[in-house]
Amino acid sequence: MRLATLLLPAVLAAACSGTATGTRTAAPSTVTPSNLLRANLGFQGAILSDDMEMGAITSSTPTPEAAVEFLIAGGDMVMVAHHLPVADATFDAITSAVVSGRLPRARIDDAVARLQALRPTA
């Protein structure tokens, strides 16, 4: 059964160390959000990150960079749950990536549309 047929509104991309995806971690991996969930499984809902301050991520990539990589890879919402200065730095990194063109504005627009679809309609 394809994931698309389950009509899930969102999934959480866990931050896992390992080599299953051939990348540093699961959450910022291009393999996970874009290729695996969307292309291979047909998932059309929102993809949320696990906390980007978790050790599986920060052991190889600073939180702000991991967040940018996650969004570029097709993730829709980044969570930074422990330290406000890290959240601020992450916001700045995402903003810089959009301004520089590294993170296309169209990618952000797609993410916003998926997140808005989670809102109740009544």
Short mmCIF file of N, CA and C in Angstrom, two decimals:
data_model
loop_
_atom_site.label_atom_id
_atom_site.label_comp_id
_atom_site.label_asym_id
_atom_site.label_seq_id
_atom_site.Cartn_x
_atom_site.Cartn_y
_atom_site.Cartn_z
N MET A 1 0.84 -1.18 0.00
CA MET A 1 0.00 0.00 0.00
C MET A 1 0.88 1.24 0.00
N ARG A 2 0.57 2.15 -0.87
CA ARG A 2 1.32 3.41 -0.91
C ARG A 2 0.89 4.29 0.25
N LEU A 3 1.85 5.03 0.79
CA LEU A 3 1.59 5.94 1.90
C LEU A 3 0.53 6.97 1.52
N ALA A 4 0.48 7.34 0.26
CA ALA A 4 -0.48 8.34 -0.20
C ALA A 4 -1.92 7.86 0.02
N THR A 5 -2.16 6.56 -0.03
CA THR A 5 -3.52 6.05 0.12
C THR A 5 -3.99 6.07 1.57
N LEU A 6 -3.09 6.30 2.51
CA LEU A 6 -3.47 6.32 3.92
C LEU A 6 -4.03 7.67 4.35
N LEU A 7 -3.90 8.69 3.53
CA LEU A 7 -4.42 10.02 3.80
C LEU A 7 -3.90 10.62 5.11
N LEU A 8 -2.65 10.38 5.42
CA LEU A 8 -2.04 10.98 6.60
C LEU A 8 -1.79 12.46 6.33
N PRO A 9 -2.15 13.33 7.28
CA PRO A 9 -1.92 14.75 7.03
C PRO A 9 -0.47 15.17 7.23
N ALA A 10 0.27 14.42 8.06
CA ALA A 10 1.66 14.81 8.35
C ALA A 10 2.43 13.60 8.88
N VAL A 11 3.75 13.66 8.73
CA VAL A 11 4.64 12.67 9.34
C VAL A 11 5.78 13.41 10.02
N LEU A 12 6.36 12.79 11.02
CA LEU A 12 7.52 13.33 11.72
C LEU A 12 8.74 12.56 11.25
N ALA A 13 9.72 13.25 10.70
CA ALA A 13 10.96 12.63 10.25
C ALA A 13 11.89 12.55 11.45
N ALA A 14 12.09 11.36 11.98
CA ALA A 14 12.91 11.17 13.16
C ALA A 14 14.37 11.44 12.86
N ALA A 15 15.08 11.87 13.87
CA ALA A 15 16.52 12.11 13.76
C ALA A 15 17.24 10.85 14.22
N CYS A 16 17.73 10.09 13.26
CA CYS A 16 18.36 8.82 13.57
C CYS A 16 19.78 8.79 13.03
N SER A 17 20.71 8.35 13.85
CA SER A 17 22.06 8.15 13.36
C SER A 17 22.11 6.82 12.65
N GLY A 18 22.97 6.74 11.67
CA GLY A 18 23.11 5.46 11.00
C GLY A 18 23.42 5.64 9.54
N THR A 19 23.54 4.52 8.85
CA THR A 19 23.92 4.55 7.44
C THR A 19 22.82 4.03 6.53
N ALA A 20 21.62 3.80 7.04
CA ALA A 20 20.55 3.24 6.22
C ALA A 20 20.24 4.12 5.02
N THR A 21 20.32 5.42 5.17
CA THR A 21 20.00 6.31 4.06
C THR A 21 21.25 6.75 3.30
N GLY A 22 22.42 6.35 3.78
CA GLY A 22 23.66 6.75 3.12
C GLY A 22 24.05 8.19 3.42
N THR A 23 23.46 8.77 4.44
CA THR A 23 23.75 10.15 4.80
C THR A 23 24.09 10.22 6.28
N ARG A 24 24.43 11.42 6.75
CA ARG A 24 24.82 11.59 8.14
C ARG A 24 23.71 11.24 9.12
N THR A 25 22.52 11.77 8.89
CA THR A 25 21.38 11.53 9.77
C THR A 25 20.13 11.45 8.93
N ALA A 26 19.06 10.93 9.50
CA ALA A 26 17.83 10.78 8.74
C ALA A 26 17.11 12.11 8.52
N ALA A 27 17.06 12.97 9.51
CA ALA A 27 16.23 14.17 9.38
C ALA A 27 16.68 15.12 8.28
N PRO A 28 17.97 15.51 8.20
CA PRO A 28 18.32 16.44 7.14
C PRO A 28 18.63 15.78 5.80
N SER A 29 18.33 14.51 5.67
CA SER A 29 18.70 13.77 4.48
C SER A 29 17.80 14.08 3.29
N THR A 30 18.40 14.25 2.13
CA THR A 30 17.63 14.40 0.90
C THR A 30 16.87 13.11 0.61
N VAL A 31 17.44 11.98 0.99
CA VAL A 31 16.79 10.70 0.74
C VAL A 31 15.44 10.62 1.44
N THR A 32 15.36 11.06 2.67
CA THR A 32 14.15 10.88 3.46
C THR A 32 12.97 11.71 2.98
N PRO A 33 12.98 13.04 3.10
CA PRO A 33 11.76 13.76 2.73
C PRO A 33 11.41 13.71 1.25
N SER A 34 12.32 14.10 0.39
CA SER A 34 11.99 14.21 -1.03
C SER A 34 11.85 12.87 -1.72
N ASN A 35 12.89 12.11 -1.71
CA ASN A 35 12.92 10.89 -2.50
C ASN A 35 12.09 9.77 -1.88
N LEU A 36 12.34 9.44 -0.64
CA LEU A 36 11.67 8.29 -0.04
C LEU A 36 10.19 8.57 0.19
N LEU A 37 9.87 9.60 0.95
CA LEU A 37 8.47 9.84 1.29
C LEU A 37 7.64 10.32 0.11
N ARG A 38 8.12 11.29 -0.61
CA ARG A 38 7.29 11.87 -1.68
C ARG A 38 7.35 11.04 -2.97
N ALA A 39 8.53 10.82 -3.49
CA ALA A 39 8.64 10.12 -4.77
C ALA A 39 8.35 8.63 -4.66
N ASN A 40 8.98 7.96 -3.71
CA ASN A 40 8.84 6.51 -3.62
C ASN A 40 7.53 6.06 -2.97
N LEU A 41 7.05 6.79 -1.97
CA LEU A 41 5.84 6.37 -1.26
C LEU A 41 4.61 7.20 -1.61
N GLY A 42 4.80 8.25 -2.38
CA GLY A 42 3.67 9.06 -2.83
C GLY A 42 3.04 9.93 -1.75
N PHE A 43 3.77 10.19 -0.68
CA PHE A 43 3.22 10.99 0.41
C PHE A 43 3.10 12.45 -0.01
N GLN A 44 1.94 13.06 0.23
CA GLN A 44 1.71 14.45 -0.17
C GLN A 44 1.49 15.38 1.02
N GLY A 45 1.45 14.85 2.24
CA GLY A 45 1.22 15.68 3.42
C GLY A 45 2.47 16.41 3.86
N ALA A 46 2.36 17.03 5.03
CA ALA A 46 3.47 17.80 5.59
C ALA A 46 4.50 16.88 6.24
N ILE A 47 5.76 17.23 6.08
CA ILE A 47 6.85 16.50 6.72
C ILE A 47 7.48 17.42 7.75
N LEU A 48 7.41 17.00 9.02
CA LEU A 48 7.92 17.78 10.14
C LEU A 48 9.23 17.18 10.63
N SER A 49 10.15 18.04 11.01
CA SER A 49 11.41 17.52 11.56
C SER A 49 11.22 17.15 13.02
N ASP A 50 12.05 16.28 13.49
CA ASP A 50 12.19 16.06 14.91
C ASP A 50 12.98 17.26 15.43
N ASP A 51 13.21 17.34 16.72
CA ASP A 51 13.96 18.46 17.27
C ASP A 51 15.36 18.49 16.66
N MET A 52 15.69 19.59 16.01
CA MET A 52 16.98 19.72 15.35
C MET A 52 18.15 19.89 16.32
N GLU A 53 17.87 19.96 17.62
CA GLU A 53 18.94 20.04 18.60
C GLU A 53 19.31 18.67 19.16
N MET A 54 18.74 17.61 18.63
CA MET A 54 19.04 16.26 19.12
C MET A 54 20.45 15.85 18.69
N GLY A 55 21.04 15.02 19.51
CA GLY A 55 22.43 14.60 19.29
C GLY A 55 22.68 13.90 17.97
N ALA A 56 21.69 13.16 17.46
CA ALA A 56 21.88 12.47 16.18
C ALA A 56 22.14 13.46 15.06
N ILE A 57 21.66 14.67 15.21
CA ILE A 57 21.88 15.70 14.20
C ILE A 57 23.11 16.52 14.54
N THR A 58 23.15 17.06 15.77
CA THR A 58 24.22 17.99 16.13
C THR A 58 25.59 17.33 16.21
N SER A 59 25.64 16.01 16.27
CA SER A 59 26.94 15.35 16.29
C SER A 59 27.68 15.50 14.97
N SER A 60 26.93 15.79 13.89
CA SER A 60 27.59 15.93 12.59
C SER A 60 27.32 17.26 11.90
N THR A 61 26.25 17.95 12.29
CA THR A 61 25.85 19.16 11.59
C THR A 61 25.27 20.15 12.59
N PRO A 62 25.72 21.39 12.60
CA PRO A 62 25.11 22.38 13.49
C PRO A 62 23.62 22.54 13.17
N THR A 63 22.83 22.79 14.20
CA THR A 63 21.37 22.89 14.05
C THR A 63 20.94 23.82 12.92
N PRO A 64 21.46 25.05 12.81
CA PRO A 64 20.99 25.92 11.72
C PRO A 64 21.22 25.33 10.33
N GLU A 65 22.37 24.73 10.10
CA GLU A 65 22.66 24.13 8.80
C GLU A 65 21.78 22.90 8.57
N ALA A 66 21.60 22.08 9.59
CA ALA A 66 20.74 20.89 9.46
C ALA A 66 19.31 21.30 9.09
N ALA A 67 18.83 22.38 9.67
CA ALA A 67 17.49 22.86 9.37
C ALA A 67 17.37 23.28 7.91
N VAL A 68 18.35 24.01 7.43
CA VAL A 68 18.35 24.43 6.02
C VAL A 68 18.38 23.20 5.11
N GLU A 69 19.23 22.23 5.41
CA GLU A 69 19.33 21.01 4.61
C GLU A 69 18.00 20.26 4.60
N PHE A 70 17.34 20.19 5.75
CA PHE A 70 16.05 19.51 5.85
C PHE A 70 15.00 20.17 4.95
N LEU A 71 14.96 21.49 4.97
CA LEU A 71 13.99 22.20 4.12
C LEU A 71 14.32 22.05 2.64
N ILE A 72 15.59 22.15 2.30
CA ILE A 72 16.00 21.95 0.91
C ILE A 72 15.61 20.54 0.45
N ALA A 73 15.74 19.57 1.34
CA ALA A 73 15.47 18.17 1.01
C ALA A 73 13.97 17.87 0.90
N GLY A 74 13.12 18.83 1.22
CA GLY A 74 11.69 18.59 1.07
C GLY A 74 10.90 18.61 2.36
N GLY A 75 11.56 18.81 3.49
CA GLY A 75 10.84 18.94 4.75
C GLY A 75 10.04 20.23 4.75
N ASP A 76 8.99 20.26 5.56
CA ASP A 76 8.09 21.41 5.56
C ASP A 76 8.15 22.26 6.82
N MET A 77 8.48 21.68 7.96
CA MET A 77 8.54 22.45 9.20
C MET A 77 9.69 21.94 10.06
N VAL A 78 10.49 22.87 10.55
CA VAL A 78 11.65 22.56 11.37
C VAL A 78 11.32 22.86 12.83
N MET A 79 11.67 21.94 13.71
CA MET A 79 11.49 22.17 15.14
C MET A 79 12.84 22.36 15.83
N VAL A 80 12.95 23.44 16.60
CA VAL A 80 14.10 23.70 17.45
C VAL A 80 13.50 23.96 18.83
N ALA A 81 13.66 23.00 19.75
CA ALA A 81 12.83 22.99 20.95
C ALA A 81 13.51 23.30 22.27
N HIS A 82 14.80 23.61 22.28
CA HIS A 82 15.44 23.74 23.59
C HIS A 82 16.04 25.10 23.90
N HIS A 83 16.66 25.74 22.94
CA HIS A 83 17.40 26.97 23.23
C HIS A 83 17.01 28.07 22.25
N LEU A 84 16.52 29.18 22.81
CA LEU A 84 16.09 30.30 21.97
C LEU A 84 17.22 30.85 21.09
N PRO A 85 18.45 30.97 21.59
CA PRO A 85 19.51 31.45 20.70
C PRO A 85 19.74 30.52 19.48
N VAL A 86 19.57 29.22 19.68
CA VAL A 86 19.72 28.27 18.57
C VAL A 86 18.55 28.45 17.60
N ALA A 87 17.35 28.65 18.14
CA ALA A 87 16.19 28.89 17.28
C ALA A 87 16.38 30.18 16.47
N ASP A 88 16.89 31.22 17.12
CA ASP A 88 17.15 32.48 16.41
C ASP A 88 18.18 32.29 15.31
N ALA A 89 19.26 31.56 15.61
CA ALA A 89 20.30 31.30 14.61
C ALA A 89 19.75 30.46 13.45
N THR A 90 18.85 29.55 13.77
CA THR A 90 18.23 28.72 12.73
C THR A 90 17.35 29.57 11.82
N PHE A 91 16.57 30.45 12.42
CA PHE A 91 15.75 31.38 11.63
C PHE A 91 16.64 32.21 10.70
N ASP A 92 17.73 32.72 11.24
CA ASP A 92 18.66 33.52 10.43
C ASP A 92 19.26 32.71 9.30
N ALA A 93 19.62 31.46 9.57
CA ALA A 93 20.22 30.60 8.54
C ALA A 93 19.21 30.31 7.43
N ILE A 94 17.96 30.06 7.80
CA ILE A 94 16.92 29.80 6.80
C ILE A 94 16.68 31.05 5.97
N THR A 95 16.60 32.20 6.62
CA THR A 95 16.41 33.46 5.91
C THR A 95 17.55 33.71 4.93
N SER A 96 18.78 33.52 5.38
CA SER A 96 19.95 33.71 4.51
C SER A 96 19.94 32.76 3.33
N ALA A 97 19.51 31.51 3.58
CA ALA A 97 19.46 30.53 2.50
C ALA A 97 18.42 30.92 1.45
N VAL A 98 17.31 31.49 1.88
CA VAL A 98 16.30 31.95 0.93
C VAL A 98 16.81 33.17 0.16
N VAL A 99 17.37 34.13 0.87
CA VAL A 99 17.87 35.36 0.22
C VAL A 99 18.96 35.03 -0.80
N SER A 100 19.83 34.07 -0.47
CA SER A 100 20.93 33.72 -1.37
C SER A 100 20.48 32.85 -2.54
N GLY A 101 19.28 32.28 -2.44
CA GLY A 101 18.80 31.38 -3.49
C GLY A 101 19.13 29.92 -3.25
N ARG A 102 19.89 29.64 -2.22
CA ARG A 102 20.22 28.25 -1.90
C ARG A 102 18.96 27.45 -1.55
N LEU A 103 18.05 28.08 -0.84
CA LEU A 103 16.76 27.49 -0.51
C LEU A 103 15.72 28.27 -1.32
N PRO A 104 15.23 27.67 -2.41
CA PRO A 104 14.33 28.39 -3.29
C PRO A 104 13.04 28.83 -2.59
N ARG A 105 12.61 30.03 -2.90
CA ARG A 105 11.36 30.54 -2.33
C ARG A 105 10.20 29.61 -2.66
N ALA A 106 10.22 29.00 -3.84
CA ALA A 106 9.15 28.07 -4.22
C ALA A 106 9.08 26.88 -3.27
N ARG A 107 10.24 26.45 -2.76
CA ARG A 107 10.27 25.34 -1.78
C ARG A 107 9.58 25.77 -0.49
N ILE A 108 9.81 27.01 -0.06
CA ILE A 108 9.15 27.54 1.14
C ILE A 108 7.64 27.68 0.88
N ASP A 109 7.27 28.16 -0.28
CA ASP A 109 5.85 28.30 -0.61
C ASP A 109 5.13 26.95 -0.59
N ASP A 110 5.78 25.90 -1.11
CA ASP A 110 5.21 24.55 -1.06
C ASP A 110 5.03 24.09 0.39
N ALA A 111 6.05 24.35 1.22
CA ALA A 111 5.98 23.95 2.63
C ALA A 111 4.84 24.67 3.34
N VAL A 112 4.71 25.96 3.09
CA VAL A 112 3.63 26.74 3.73
C VAL A 112 2.27 26.20 3.30
N ALA A 113 2.12 25.88 2.04
CA ALA A 113 0.84 25.34 1.56
C ALA A 113 0.50 24.03 2.25
N ARG A 114 1.49 23.16 2.42
CA ARG A 114 1.24 21.89 3.11
C ARG A 114 0.86 22.12 4.57
N LEU A 115 1.53 23.06 5.22
CA LEU A 115 1.22 23.35 6.63
C LEU A 115 -0.16 24.01 6.76
N GLN A 116 -0.51 24.88 5.84
CA GLN A 116 -1.84 25.49 5.89
C GLN A 116 -2.94 24.47 5.69
N ALA A 117 -2.64 23.44 4.93
CA ALA A 117 -3.65 22.37 4.70
C ALA A 117 -3.94 21.59 5.98
N LEU A 118 -3.08 21.70 6.99
CA LEU A 118 -3.32 21.01 8.26
C LEU A 118 -4.35 21.74 9.12
N ARG A 119 -4.61 23.00 8.83
CA ARG A 119 -5.54 23.79 9.63
C ARG A 119 -6.97 23.32 9.42
N PRO A 120 -7.75 23.32 10.48
CA PRO A 120 -9.18 22.97 10.32
C PRO A 120 -9.87 23.96 9.39
N THR A 121 -10.84 23.51 8.65
CA THR A 121 -11.51 24.36 7.68
C THR A 121 -12.76 25.04 8.22
N ALA A 122 -13.20 24.69 9.40
CA ALA A 122 -14.44 25.28 9.93
C ALA A 122 -14.21 26.51 10.74
#
